[in-house]
mmCIF file of N, CA, C and O in Angstrom:
data_model
loop_
_atom_site.group_PDB
_atom_site.id
_atom_site.type_symbol
_atom_site.label_atom_id
_atom_site.label_comp_id
_atom_site.label_asym_id
_atom_site.label_seq_id
_atom_site.Cartn_x
_atom_site.Cartn_y
_atom_site.Cartn_z
ATOM 1 N N MET D 1 -17.337 3.310 -55.598
ATOM 2 C CA MET D 1 -17.230 2.759 -54.265
ATOM 3 C C MET D 1 -18.621 2.595 -53.665
ATOM 4 O O MET D 1 -19.021 3.326 -52.788
ATOM 5 N N SER D 2 -19.312 1.715 -54.127
ATOM 6 C CA SER D 2 -20.615 1.440 -53.557
ATOM 7 C C SER D 2 -20.572 0.096 -52.864
ATOM 8 O O SER D 2 -19.850 -0.804 -53.255
ATOM 9 N N THR D 3 -21.350 -0.003 -51.847
ATOM 10 C CA THR D 3 -21.402 -1.265 -51.128
ATOM 11 C C THR D 3 -22.566 -2.079 -51.658
ATOM 12 O O THR D 3 -23.568 -1.541 -52.105
ATOM 13 N N SER D 4 -22.423 -3.358 -51.577
ATOM 14 C CA SER D 4 -23.466 -4.222 -52.109
ATOM 15 C C SER D 4 -24.683 -4.269 -51.195
ATOM 16 O O SER D 4 -25.790 -4.433 -51.636
ATOM 17 N N SER D 5 -24.442 -4.088 -49.885
ATOM 18 C CA SER D 5 -25.582 -4.109 -48.970
ATOM 19 C C SER D 5 -25.836 -2.694 -48.480
ATOM 20 O O SER D 5 -24.983 -1.817 -48.547
ATOM 21 N N GLY D 6 -26.963 -2.442 -47.962
ATOM 22 C CA GLY D 6 -27.333 -1.114 -47.504
ATOM 23 C C GLY D 6 -26.869 -0.814 -46.093
ATOM 24 O O GLY D 6 -27.052 0.286 -45.604
ATOM 25 N N SER D 7 -26.234 -1.754 -45.391
ATOM 26 C CA SER D 7 -25.796 -1.509 -44.019
ATOM 27 C C SER D 7 -24.284 -1.580 -43.927
ATOM 28 O O SER D 7 -23.627 -2.202 -44.754
ATOM 29 N N PHE D 8 -23.755 -0.943 -42.931
ATOM 30 C CA PHE D 8 -22.315 -0.909 -42.706
ATOM 31 C C PHE D 8 -22.007 -1.735 -41.467
ATOM 32 O O PHE D 8 -22.652 -1.584 -40.448
ATOM 33 N N THR D 9 -21.040 -2.621 -41.549
ATOM 34 C CA THR D 9 -20.673 -3.426 -40.392
ATOM 35 C C THR D 9 -19.287 -3.052 -39.929
ATOM 36 O O THR D 9 -18.428 -2.678 -40.730
ATOM 37 N N TYR D 10 -19.074 -3.159 -38.627
ATOM 38 C CA TYR D 10 -17.763 -2.864 -38.056
ATOM 39 C C TYR D 10 -16.890 -4.108 -38.139
ATOM 40 O O TYR D 10 -17.348 -5.221 -37.932
ATOM 41 N N LYS D 11 -15.627 -3.881 -38.428
ATOM 42 C CA LYS D 11 -14.711 -5.005 -38.543
ATOM 43 C C LYS D 11 -14.298 -5.515 -37.158
ATOM 44 O O LYS D 11 -14.091 -6.681 -36.967
ATOM 45 N N ASN D 12 -14.157 -4.629 -36.182
ATOM 46 C CA ASN D 12 -13.727 -5.006 -34.832
ATOM 47 C C ASN D 12 -14.910 -4.931 -33.871
ATOM 48 O O ASN D 12 -14.896 -4.186 -32.909
ATOM 49 N N ARG D 13 -15.923 -5.705 -34.106
ATOM 50 C CA ARG D 13 -17.149 -5.637 -33.309
ATOM 51 C C ARG D 13 -17.001 -6.255 -31.924
ATOM 52 O O ARG D 13 -17.880 -6.083 -31.098
ATOM 53 N N LYS D 14 -15.909 -6.955 -31.639
ATOM 54 C CA LYS D 14 -15.800 -7.628 -30.351
ATOM 55 C C LYS D 14 -15.798 -6.652 -29.186
ATOM 56 O O LYS D 14 -16.478 -6.870 -28.196
ATOM 57 N N VAL D 15 -15.030 -5.588 -29.255
ATOM 58 C CA VAL D 15 -14.926 -4.685 -28.107
ATOM 59 C C VAL D 15 -15.447 -3.291 -28.395
ATOM 60 O O VAL D 15 -15.711 -2.541 -27.477
ATOM 61 N N GLU D 16 -15.606 -2.930 -29.651
ATOM 62 C CA GLU D 16 -16.085 -1.597 -29.981
ATOM 63 C C GLU D 16 -17.607 -1.577 -30.014
ATOM 64 O O GLU D 16 -18.250 -2.524 -30.443
ATOM 65 N N THR D 17 -18.150 -0.477 -29.543
ATOM 66 C CA THR D 17 -19.596 -0.287 -29.628
ATOM 67 C C THR D 17 -19.858 1.044 -30.316
ATOM 68 O O THR D 17 -19.021 1.946 -30.308
ATOM 69 N N THR D 18 -21.031 1.146 -30.868
ATOM 70 C CA THR D 18 -21.405 2.403 -31.511
ATOM 71 C C THR D 18 -21.977 3.337 -30.463
ATOM 72 O O THR D 18 -22.328 2.933 -29.344
ATOM 73 N N GLU D 19 -22.073 4.566 -30.834
ATOM 74 C CA GLU D 19 -22.653 5.559 -29.925
ATOM 75 C C GLU D 19 -24.104 5.189 -29.623
ATOM 76 O O GLU D 19 -24.579 5.330 -28.494
ATOM 77 N N TRP D 20 -24.804 4.690 -30.626
ATOM 78 C CA TRP D 20 -26.192 4.286 -30.454
ATOM 79 C C TRP D 20 -26.297 3.132 -29.446
ATOM 80 O O TRP D 20 -27.167 3.132 -28.572
ATOM 81 N N GLU D 21 -25.392 2.160 -29.558
ATOM 82 C CA GLU D 21 -25.398 1.044 -28.608
ATOM 83 C C GLU D 21 -25.109 1.535 -27.190
ATOM 84 O O GLU D 21 -25.718 1.058 -26.226
ATOM 85 N N ASP D 22 -24.199 2.492 -27.069
ATOM 86 C CA ASP D 22 -23.893 3.050 -25.752
ATOM 87 C C ASP D 22 -25.126 3.700 -25.127
ATOM 88 O O ASP D 22 -25.392 3.533 -23.929
ATOM 89 N N ILE D 23 -25.889 4.418 -25.916
ATOM 90 C CA ILE D 23 -27.105 5.069 -25.414
ATOM 91 C C ILE D 23 -28.128 4.016 -24.997
ATOM 92 O O ILE D 23 -28.742 4.115 -23.923
ATOM 93 N N LEU D 24 -28.301 2.983 -25.815
ATOM 94 C CA LEU D 24 -29.245 1.920 -25.474
ATOM 95 C C LEU D 24 -28.820 1.188 -24.202
ATOM 96 O O LEU D 24 -29.668 0.805 -23.386
ATOM 97 N N LEU D 25 -27.514 1.016 -24.007
ATOM 98 C CA LEU D 25 -27.007 0.397 -22.780
ATOM 99 C C LEU D 25 -27.326 1.263 -21.567
ATOM 100 O O LEU D 25 -27.750 0.762 -20.523
ATOM 101 N N GLU D 26 -27.106 2.577 -21.694
ATOM 102 C CA GLU D 26 -27.376 3.496 -20.582
ATOM 103 C C GLU D 26 -28.843 3.462 -20.185
ATOM 104 O O GLU D 26 -29.176 3.547 -19.011
ATOM 105 N N LYS D 27 -29.716 3.365 -21.155
ATOM 106 C CA LYS D 27 -31.160 3.353 -20.894
ATOM 107 C C LYS D 27 -31.655 1.985 -20.429
ATOM 108 O O LYS D 27 -32.786 1.851 -19.992
ATOM 109 N N GLY D 28 -30.798 0.975 -20.521
ATOM 110 C CA GLY D 28 -31.191 -0.357 -20.084
ATOM 111 C C GLY D 28 -32.017 -1.110 -21.106
ATOM 112 O O GLY D 28 -32.665 -2.104 -20.769
ATOM 113 N N ILE D 29 -32.017 -0.659 -22.328
ATOM 114 C CA ILE D 29 -32.813 -1.302 -23.361
ATOM 115 C C ILE D 29 -32.144 -2.585 -23.849
ATOM 116 O O ILE D 29 -32.810 -3.586 -24.112
ATOM 117 N N ILE D 30 -30.832 -2.545 -23.958
ATOM 118 C CA ILE D 30 -30.095 -3.749 -24.338
ATOM 119 C C ILE D 30 -29.059 -4.046 -23.257
ATOM 120 O O ILE D 30 -28.719 -3.184 -22.451
ATOM 121 N N SER D 31 -28.577 -5.267 -23.249
ATOM 122 C CA SER D 31 -27.537 -5.625 -22.285
ATOM 123 C C SER D 31 -26.188 -5.623 -22.999
ATOM 124 O O SER D 31 -26.110 -5.668 -24.229
ATOM 125 N N GLU D 32 -25.133 -5.612 -22.184
ATOM 126 C CA GLU D 32 -23.794 -5.585 -22.760
ATOM 127 C C GLU D 32 -23.481 -6.897 -23.465
ATOM 128 O O GLU D 32 -24.007 -7.948 -23.107
ATOM 129 N N ARG D 33 -22.577 -6.808 -24.399
ATOM 130 C CA ARG D 33 -22.134 -7.999 -25.105
ATOM 131 C C ARG D 33 -21.317 -8.866 -24.163
ATOM 132 O O ARG D 33 -20.615 -8.373 -23.295
ATOM 133 N N PRO D 34 -21.386 -10.178 -24.346
ATOM 134 C CA PRO D 34 -20.614 -11.081 -23.482
ATOM 135 C C PRO D 34 -19.112 -10.797 -23.534
ATOM 136 O O PRO D 34 -18.419 -10.918 -22.535
ATOM 137 N N GLU D 35 -18.610 -10.421 -24.707
ATOM 138 C CA GLU D 35 -17.181 -10.129 -24.829
ATOM 139 C C GLU D 35 -16.802 -8.939 -23.953
ATOM 140 O O GLU D 35 -15.758 -8.919 -23.320
ATOM 141 N N LYS D 36 -17.661 -7.948 -23.929
ATOM 142 C CA LYS D 36 -17.411 -6.728 -23.140
ATOM 143 C C LYS D 36 -17.474 -7.060 -21.648
ATOM 144 O O LYS D 36 -16.658 -6.585 -20.869
ATOM 145 N N VAL D 37 -18.435 -7.889 -21.264
ATOM 146 C CA VAL D 37 -18.567 -8.294 -19.863
ATOM 147 C C VAL D 37 -17.345 -9.103 -19.444
ATOM 148 O O VAL D 37 -16.782 -8.886 -18.362
ATOM 149 N N ALA D 38 -16.921 -10.008 -20.305
ATOM 150 C CA ALA D 38 -15.748 -10.831 -20.004
ATOM 151 C C ALA D 38 -14.502 -9.957 -19.867
ATOM 152 O O ALA D 38 -13.674 -10.174 -18.971
ATOM 153 N N GLU D 39 -14.371 -8.964 -20.719
ATOM 154 C CA GLU D 39 -13.226 -8.048 -20.652
ATOM 155 C C GLU D 39 -13.221 -7.291 -19.323
ATOM 156 O O GLU D 39 -12.178 -7.149 -18.685
ATOM 157 N N LYS D 40 -14.396 -6.839 -18.893
ATOM 158 C CA LYS D 40 -14.495 -6.132 -17.606
ATOM 159 C C LYS D 40 -14.127 -7.055 -16.446
ATOM 160 O O LYS D 40 -13.441 -6.650 -15.508
ATOM 161 N N LEU D 41 -14.595 -8.299 -16.500
ATOM 162 C CA LEU D 41 -14.284 -9.252 -15.442
ATOM 163 C C LEU D 41 -12.782 -9.527 -15.367
ATOM 164 O O LEU D 41 -12.216 -9.617 -14.274
ATOM 165 N N VAL D 42 -12.142 -9.654 -16.511
ATOM 166 C CA VAL D 42 -10.697 -9.877 -16.540
ATOM 167 C C VAL D 42 -9.973 -8.671 -15.959
ATOM 168 O O VAL D 42 -9.041 -8.817 -15.155
ATOM 169 N N ASP D 43 -10.395 -7.468 -16.338
ATOM 170 C CA ASP D 43 -9.774 -6.249 -15.800
ATOM 171 C C ASP D 43 -9.931 -6.173 -14.280
ATOM 172 O O ASP D 43 -8.986 -5.818 -13.569
ATOM 173 N N GLU D 44 -11.124 -6.512 -13.785
ATOM 174 C CA GLU D 44 -11.357 -6.501 -12.339
ATOM 175 C C GLU D 44 -10.484 -7.542 -11.633
ATOM 176 O O GLU D 44 -9.944 -7.285 -10.561
ATOM 177 N N ALA D 45 -10.360 -8.707 -12.240
ATOM 178 C CA ALA D 45 -9.539 -9.765 -11.641
ATOM 179 C C ALA D 45 -8.075 -9.344 -11.582
ATOM 180 O O ALA D 45 -7.398 -9.567 -10.573
ATOM 181 N N ILE D 46 -7.594 -8.712 -12.626
ATOM 182 C CA ILE D 46 -6.208 -8.236 -12.643
ATOM 183 C C ILE D 46 -6.011 -7.165 -11.577
ATOM 184 O O ILE D 46 -5.004 -7.167 -10.861
ATOM 185 N N LYS D 47 -6.981 -6.281 -11.451
ATOM 186 C CA LYS D 47 -6.898 -5.211 -10.448
ATOM 187 C C LYS D 47 -6.875 -5.800 -9.038
ATOM 188 O O LYS D 47 -6.070 -5.409 -8.198
ATOM 189 N N LYS D 48 -7.757 -6.769 -8.777
ATOM 190 C CA LYS D 48 -7.785 -7.400 -7.460
ATOM 191 C C LYS D 48 -6.497 -8.145 -7.170
ATOM 192 O O LYS D 48 -5.992 -8.121 -6.049
ATOM 193 N N GLN D 49 -5.944 -8.801 -8.179
ATOM 194 C CA GLN D 49 -4.699 -9.532 -7.993
ATOM 195 C C GLN D 49 -3.559 -8.575 -7.646
ATOM 196 O O GLN D 49 -2.768 -8.854 -6.750
ATOM 197 N N SER D 50 -3.512 -7.433 -8.318
ATOM 198 C CA SER D 50 -2.458 -6.471 -8.008
ATOM 199 C C SER D 50 -2.654 -5.890 -6.607
ATOM 200 O O SER D 50 -1.683 -5.644 -5.891
ATOM 201 N N GLU D 51 -3.912 -5.694 -6.181
ATOM 202 C CA GLU D 51 -4.182 -5.208 -4.826
ATOM 203 C C GLU D 51 -3.720 -6.228 -3.785
ATOM 204 O O GLU D 51 -3.145 -5.870 -2.765
ATOM 205 N N VAL D 52 -3.984 -7.506 -4.066
ATOM 206 C CA VAL D 52 -3.560 -8.571 -3.148
ATOM 207 C C VAL D 52 -2.040 -8.621 -3.074
ATOM 208 O O VAL D 52 -1.468 -8.737 -1.985
ATOM 209 N N GLU D 53 -1.381 -8.501 -4.218
ATOM 210 C CA GLU D 53 0.082 -8.512 -4.229
ATOM 211 C C GLU D 53 0.637 -7.317 -3.473
ATOM 212 O O GLU D 53 1.623 -7.449 -2.737
ATOM 213 N N ASN D 54 0.012 -6.148 -3.635
ATOM 214 C CA ASN D 54 0.451 -4.960 -2.894
ATOM 215 C C ASN D 54 0.249 -5.146 -1.401
ATOM 216 O O ASN D 54 1.098 -4.755 -0.601
ATOM 217 N N ALA D 55 -0.874 -5.751 -1.024
ATOM 218 C CA ALA D 55 -1.139 -5.996 0.395
ATOM 219 C C ALA D 55 -0.111 -6.976 0.965
ATOM 220 O O ALA D 55 0.381 -6.795 2.084
ATOM 221 N N LYS D 56 0.224 -8.008 0.183
ATOM 222 C CA LYS D 56 1.218 -8.980 0.641
ATOM 223 C C LYS D 56 2.575 -8.328 0.802
ATOM 224 O O LYS D 56 3.276 -8.565 1.786
ATOM 225 N N SER D 57 2.956 -7.468 -0.157
ATOM 226 C CA SER D 57 4.255 -6.821 -0.057
ATOM 227 C C SER D 57 4.263 -5.840 1.112
ATOM 228 O O SER D 57 5.274 -5.709 1.807
ATOM 229 N N SER D 58 3.135 -5.170 1.370
ATOM 230 C CA SER D 58 3.042 -4.280 2.528
ATOM 231 C C SER D 58 3.163 -5.077 3.820
ATOM 232 O O SER D 58 3.833 -4.657 4.765
ATOM 233 N N GLU D 59 2.511 -6.234 3.845
ATOM 234 C CA GLU D 59 2.585 -7.100 5.020
ATOM 235 C C GLU D 59 4.014 -7.595 5.232
ATOM 236 O O GLU D 59 4.512 -7.633 6.358
ATOM 237 N N ASP D 60 4.675 -7.957 4.137
ATOM 238 C CA ASP D 60 6.062 -8.413 4.235
ATOM 239 C C ASP D 60 6.965 -7.307 4.777
ATOM 240 O O ASP D 60 7.832 -7.563 5.609
ATOM 241 N N ARG D 61 6.764 -6.076 4.284
ATOM 242 C CA ARG D 61 7.562 -4.948 4.783
ATOM 243 C C ARG D 61 7.295 -4.706 6.260
ATOM 244 O O ARG D 61 8.218 -4.453 7.035
ATOM 245 N N ALA D 62 6.040 -4.812 6.669
ATOM 246 C CA ALA D 62 5.695 -4.607 8.078
ATOM 247 C C ALA D 62 6.331 -5.688 8.948
ATOM 248 O O ALA D 62 6.854 -5.397 10.033
ATOM 249 N N MET D 63 6.298 -6.931 8.476
ATOM 250 C CA MET D 63 6.914 -8.017 9.235
ATOM 251 C C MET D 63 8.428 -7.833 9.323
ATOM 252 O O MET D 63 9.036 -8.114 10.355
ATOM 253 N N GLU D 64 9.025 -7.329 8.252
ATOM 254 C CA GLU D 64 10.458 -7.077 8.258
ATOM 255 C C GLU D 64 10.805 -5.988 9.272
ATOM 256 O O GLU D 64 11.759 -6.122 10.039
ATOM 257 N N LYS D 65 9.997 -4.927 9.297
ATOM 258 C CA LYS D 65 10.224 -3.849 10.274
ATOM 259 C C LYS D 65 10.041 -4.368 11.690
ATOM 260 O O LYS D 65 10.783 -4.005 12.595
ATOM 261 N N LEU D 66 9.037 -5.211 11.877
ATOM 262 C CA LEU D 66 8.795 -5.791 13.191
ATOM 263 C C LEU D 66 9.976 -6.643 13.616
ATOM 264 O O LEU D 66 10.415 -6.594 14.769
ATOM 265 N N GLY D 67 10.506 -7.425 12.693
ATOM 266 C CA GLY D 67 11.681 -8.247 12.995
ATOM 267 C C GLY D 67 12.881 -7.385 13.344
ATOM 268 O O GLY D 67 13.627 -7.693 14.294
ATOM 269 N N ASP D 68 13.070 -6.281 12.616
ATOM 270 C CA ASP D 68 14.175 -5.367 12.912
ATOM 271 C C ASP D 68 13.999 -4.736 14.290
ATOM 272 O O ASP D 68 14.956 -4.629 15.060
ATOM 273 N N ALA D 69 12.763 -4.327 14.604
ATOM 274 C CA ALA D 69 12.500 -3.718 15.907
ATOM 275 C C ALA D 69 12.738 -4.727 17.025
ATOM 276 O O ALA D 69 13.299 -4.387 18.073
ATOM 277 N N LYS D 70 12.321 -5.966 16.804
ATOM 278 C CA LYS D 70 12.530 -7.011 17.813
ATOM 279 C C LYS D 70 14.024 -7.252 18.023
ATOM 280 O O LYS D 70 14.486 -7.390 19.155
ATOM 281 N N GLU D 71 14.768 -7.259 16.924
ATOM 282 C CA GLU D 71 16.216 -7.459 17.020
ATOM 283 C C GLU D 71 16.869 -6.301 17.782
ATOM 284 O O GLU D 71 17.741 -6.527 18.627
ATOM 285 N N GLN D 72 16.442 -5.088 17.518
ATOM 286 C CA GLN D 72 16.987 -3.929 18.221
ATOM 287 C C GLN D 72 16.648 -3.983 19.707
ATOM 288 O O GLN D 72 17.473 -3.638 20.555
ATOM 289 N N THR D 73 15.438 -4.421 20.016
ATOM 290 C CA THR D 73 15.029 -4.541 21.413
ATOM 291 C C THR D 73 15.889 -5.579 22.124
ATOM 292 O O THR D 73 16.329 -5.361 23.262
ATOM 293 N N GLU D 74 16.128 -6.688 21.459
ATOM 294 C CA GLU D 74 16.968 -7.732 22.060
ATOM 295 C C GLU D 74 18.389 -7.214 22.270
ATOM 296 O O GLU D 74 19.006 -7.486 23.311
ATOM 297 N N ASP D 75 18.908 -6.445 21.307
ATOM 298 C CA ASP D 75 20.247 -5.865 21.453
ATOM 299 C C ASP D 75 20.284 -4.896 22.629
ATOM 300 O O ASP D 75 21.234 -4.880 23.415
ATOM 301 N N PHE D 76 19.252 -4.083 22.767
ATOM 302 C CA PHE D 76 19.198 -3.113 23.863
ATOM 303 C C PHE D 76 19.073 -3.824 25.208
ATOM 304 O O PHE D 76 19.711 -3.427 26.186
ATOM 305 N N ASP D 77 18.265 -4.879 25.254
ATOM 306 C CA ASP D 77 18.140 -5.654 26.496
ATOM 307 C C ASP D 77 19.478 -6.269 26.892
ATOM 308 O O ASP D 77 19.853 -6.260 28.069
ATOM 309 N N ALA D 78 20.201 -6.790 25.908
ATOM 310 C CA ALA D 78 21.516 -7.364 26.191
ATOM 311 C C ALA D 78 22.475 -6.282 26.688
ATOM 312 O O ALA D 78 23.258 -6.515 27.619
ATOM 313 N N TYR D 79 22.382 -5.090 26.118
ATOM 314 C CA TYR D 79 23.222 -3.966 26.560
ATOM 315 C C TYR D 79 22.911 -3.604 28.006
ATOM 316 O O TYR D 79 23.810 -3.391 28.822
ATOM 317 N N LEU D 80 21.629 -3.540 28.333
ATOM 318 C CA LEU D 80 21.237 -3.182 29.697
ATOM 319 C C LEU D 80 21.702 -4.239 30.694
ATOM 320 O O LEU D 80 22.089 -3.911 31.821
ATOM 321 N N GLU D 81 21.657 -5.495 30.316
ATOM 322 C CA GLU D 81 22.110 -6.559 31.214
ATOM 323 C C GLU D 81 23.612 -6.486 31.466
ATOM 324 O O GLU D 81 24.086 -6.861 32.538
ATOM 325 N N ASN D 82 24.353 -5.995 30.498
ATOM 326 C CA ASN D 82 25.806 -5.927 30.618
ATOM 327 C C ASN D 82 26.301 -4.669 31.331
ATOM 328 O O ASN D 82 27.488 -4.548 31.604
ATOM 329 N N LEU D 83 25.419 -3.754 31.616
ATOM 330 C CA LEU D 83 25.841 -2.527 32.294
ATOM 331 C C LEU D 83 26.287 -2.826 33.730
ATOM 332 O O LEU D 83 25.678 -3.623 34.438
ATOM 333 N N ASP D 84 27.327 -2.187 34.112
ATOM 334 C CA ASP D 84 27.795 -2.333 35.484
ATOM 335 C C ASP D 84 27.130 -1.277 36.359
ATOM 336 O O ASP D 84 26.602 -0.284 35.890
ATOM 337 N N GLU D 85 27.192 -1.488 37.639
ATOM 338 C CA GLU D 85 26.670 -0.495 38.584
ATOM 339 C C GLU D 85 27.443 0.813 38.462
ATOM 340 O O GLU D 85 26.884 1.880 38.630
ATOM 341 N N GLU D 86 28.736 0.726 38.135
ATOM 342 C CA GLU D 86 29.536 1.932 37.984
ATOM 343 C C GLU D 86 29.008 2.796 36.843
ATOM 344 O O GLU D 86 28.935 4.022 36.973
ATOM 345 N N ASP D 87 28.651 2.159 35.740
ATOM 346 C CA ASP D 87 28.101 2.900 34.606
ATOM 347 C C ASP D 87 26.817 3.607 35.008
ATOM 348 O O ASP D 87 26.581 4.763 34.638
ATOM 349 N N LEU D 88 25.990 2.912 35.774
ATOM 350 C CA LEU D 88 24.743 3.518 36.221
ATOM 351 C C LEU D 88 25.006 4.677 37.178
ATOM 352 O O LEU D 88 24.318 5.689 37.142
ATOM 353 N N ASP D 89 26.008 4.537 38.054
ATOM 354 C CA ASP D 89 26.351 5.616 38.975
ATOM 355 C C ASP D 89 26.846 6.833 38.216
ATOM 356 O O ASP D 89 26.497 7.969 38.561
ATOM 357 N N VAL D 90 27.662 6.626 37.189
ATOM 358 C CA VAL D 90 28.160 7.742 36.379
ATOM 359 C C VAL D 90 26.988 8.465 35.728
ATOM 360 O O VAL D 90 26.938 9.700 35.713
ATOM 361 N N ASP D 91 26.036 7.707 35.217
ATOM 362 C CA ASP D 91 24.860 8.319 34.600
ATOM 363 C C ASP D 91 24.048 9.094 35.632
ATOM 364 O O ASP D 91 23.561 10.197 35.349
ATOM 365 N N ARG D 92 23.882 8.544 36.799
ATOM 366 C CA ARG D 92 23.128 9.237 37.855
ATOM 367 C C ARG D 92 23.823 10.532 38.249
ATOM 368 O O ARG D 92 23.163 11.556 38.452
ATOM 369 N N ILE D 93 25.144 10.492 38.374
ATOM 370 C CA ILE D 93 25.903 11.703 38.748
ATOM 371 C C ILE D 93 25.740 12.755 37.650
ATOM 372 O O ILE D 93 25.498 13.934 37.947
ATOM 373 N N PHE D 94 25.864 12.352 36.399
ATOM 374 C CA PHE D 94 25.711 13.302 35.292
ATOM 375 C C PHE D 94 24.318 13.922 35.300
ATOM 376 O O PHE D 94 24.152 15.135 35.152
ATOM 377 N N LEU D 95 23.303 13.092 35.471
ATOM 378 C CA LEU D 95 21.930 13.599 35.479
ATOM 379 C C LEU D 95 21.692 14.546 36.656
ATOM 380 O O LEU D 95 21.002 15.563 36.518
ATOM 381 N N GLU D 96 22.252 14.236 37.794
ATOM 382 C CA GLU D 96 22.095 15.111 38.959
ATOM 383 C C GLU D 96 22.774 16.458 38.710
ATOM 384 O O GLU D 96 22.209 17.512 39.029
ATOM 385 N N LYS D 97 23.983 16.451 38.130
ATOM 386 C CA LYS D 97 24.674 17.709 37.811
ATOM 387 C C LYS D 97 23.871 18.521 36.800
ATOM 388 O O LYS D 97 23.727 19.733 36.933
ATOM 389 N N PHE D 98 23.355 17.839 35.785
ATOM 390 C CA PHE D 98 22.563 18.518 34.764
ATOM 391 C C PHE D 98 21.300 19.120 35.379
ATOM 392 O O PHE D 98 20.917 20.244 35.073
ATOM 393 N N ARG D 99 20.680 18.401 36.276
ATOM 394 C CA ARG D 99 19.466 18.879 36.964
ATOM 395 C C ARG D 99 19.783 20.118 37.783
ATOM 396 O O ARG D 99 19.040 21.112 37.750
ATOM 397 N N GLN D 100 20.881 20.080 38.518
ATOM 398 C CA GLN D 100 21.269 21.227 39.336
ATOM 399 C C GLN D 100 21.571 22.432 38.460
ATOM 400 O O GLN D 100 21.197 23.570 38.785
ATOM 401 N N GLN D 101 22.209 22.198 37.323
ATOM 402 C CA GLN D 101 22.536 23.281 36.394
ATOM 403 C C GLN D 101 21.267 23.919 35.844
ATOM 404 O O GLN D 101 21.157 25.140 35.762
ATOM 405 N N ARG D 102 20.303 23.088 35.481
ATOM 406 C CA ARG D 102 19.024 23.613 34.940
ATOM 407 C C ARG D 102 18.257 24.395 36.002
ATOM 408 O O ARG D 102 17.669 25.426 35.720
ATOM 409 N N ILE D 103 18.285 23.907 37.245
ATOM 410 C CA ILE D 103 17.600 24.625 38.330
ATOM 411 C C ILE D 103 18.260 25.974 38.552
ATOM 412 O O ILE D 103 17.592 26.986 38.778
ATOM 413 N N ALA D 104 19.600 26.036 38.485
ATOM 414 C CA ALA D 104 20.324 27.286 38.676
ATOM 415 C C ALA D 104 19.997 28.278 37.559
ATOM 416 O O ALA D 104 19.938 29.487 37.791
ATOM 417 N N GLU D 105 19.806 27.792 36.351
ATOM 418 C CA GLU D 105 19.467 28.665 35.229
ATOM 419 C C GLU D 105 18.096 29.285 35.400
ATOM 420 O O GLU D 105 17.848 30.395 34.949
ATOM 421 N N LEU D 106 17.186 28.598 36.040
ATOM 422 C CA LEU D 106 15.824 29.109 36.249
ATOM 423 C C LEU D 106 15.857 30.129 37.352
ATOM 424 O O LEU D 106 15.268 31.100 37.452
#
């Protein structure tokens, strides 16, 4: 099992680097391979796209909650408009009795 040449080459050189290449990269002696740079750019783009999608879905949920709150407010406003004076008097009487009861307890 001897090789014809004195050097060993990697079969998957596109994305794999040797430990020696990693050290040279850290020291700034060599620059990264274009394939590696392109891979990083694609990963960053995918990450940003997922962040944008998450932000959009968060915005959609917030708008949905806002719509629900607006609908509830409109329902409550309609309820208040339909209240009779008698209903309000009953509430006032109840609150006054409750107030007197609390004062007596003190």
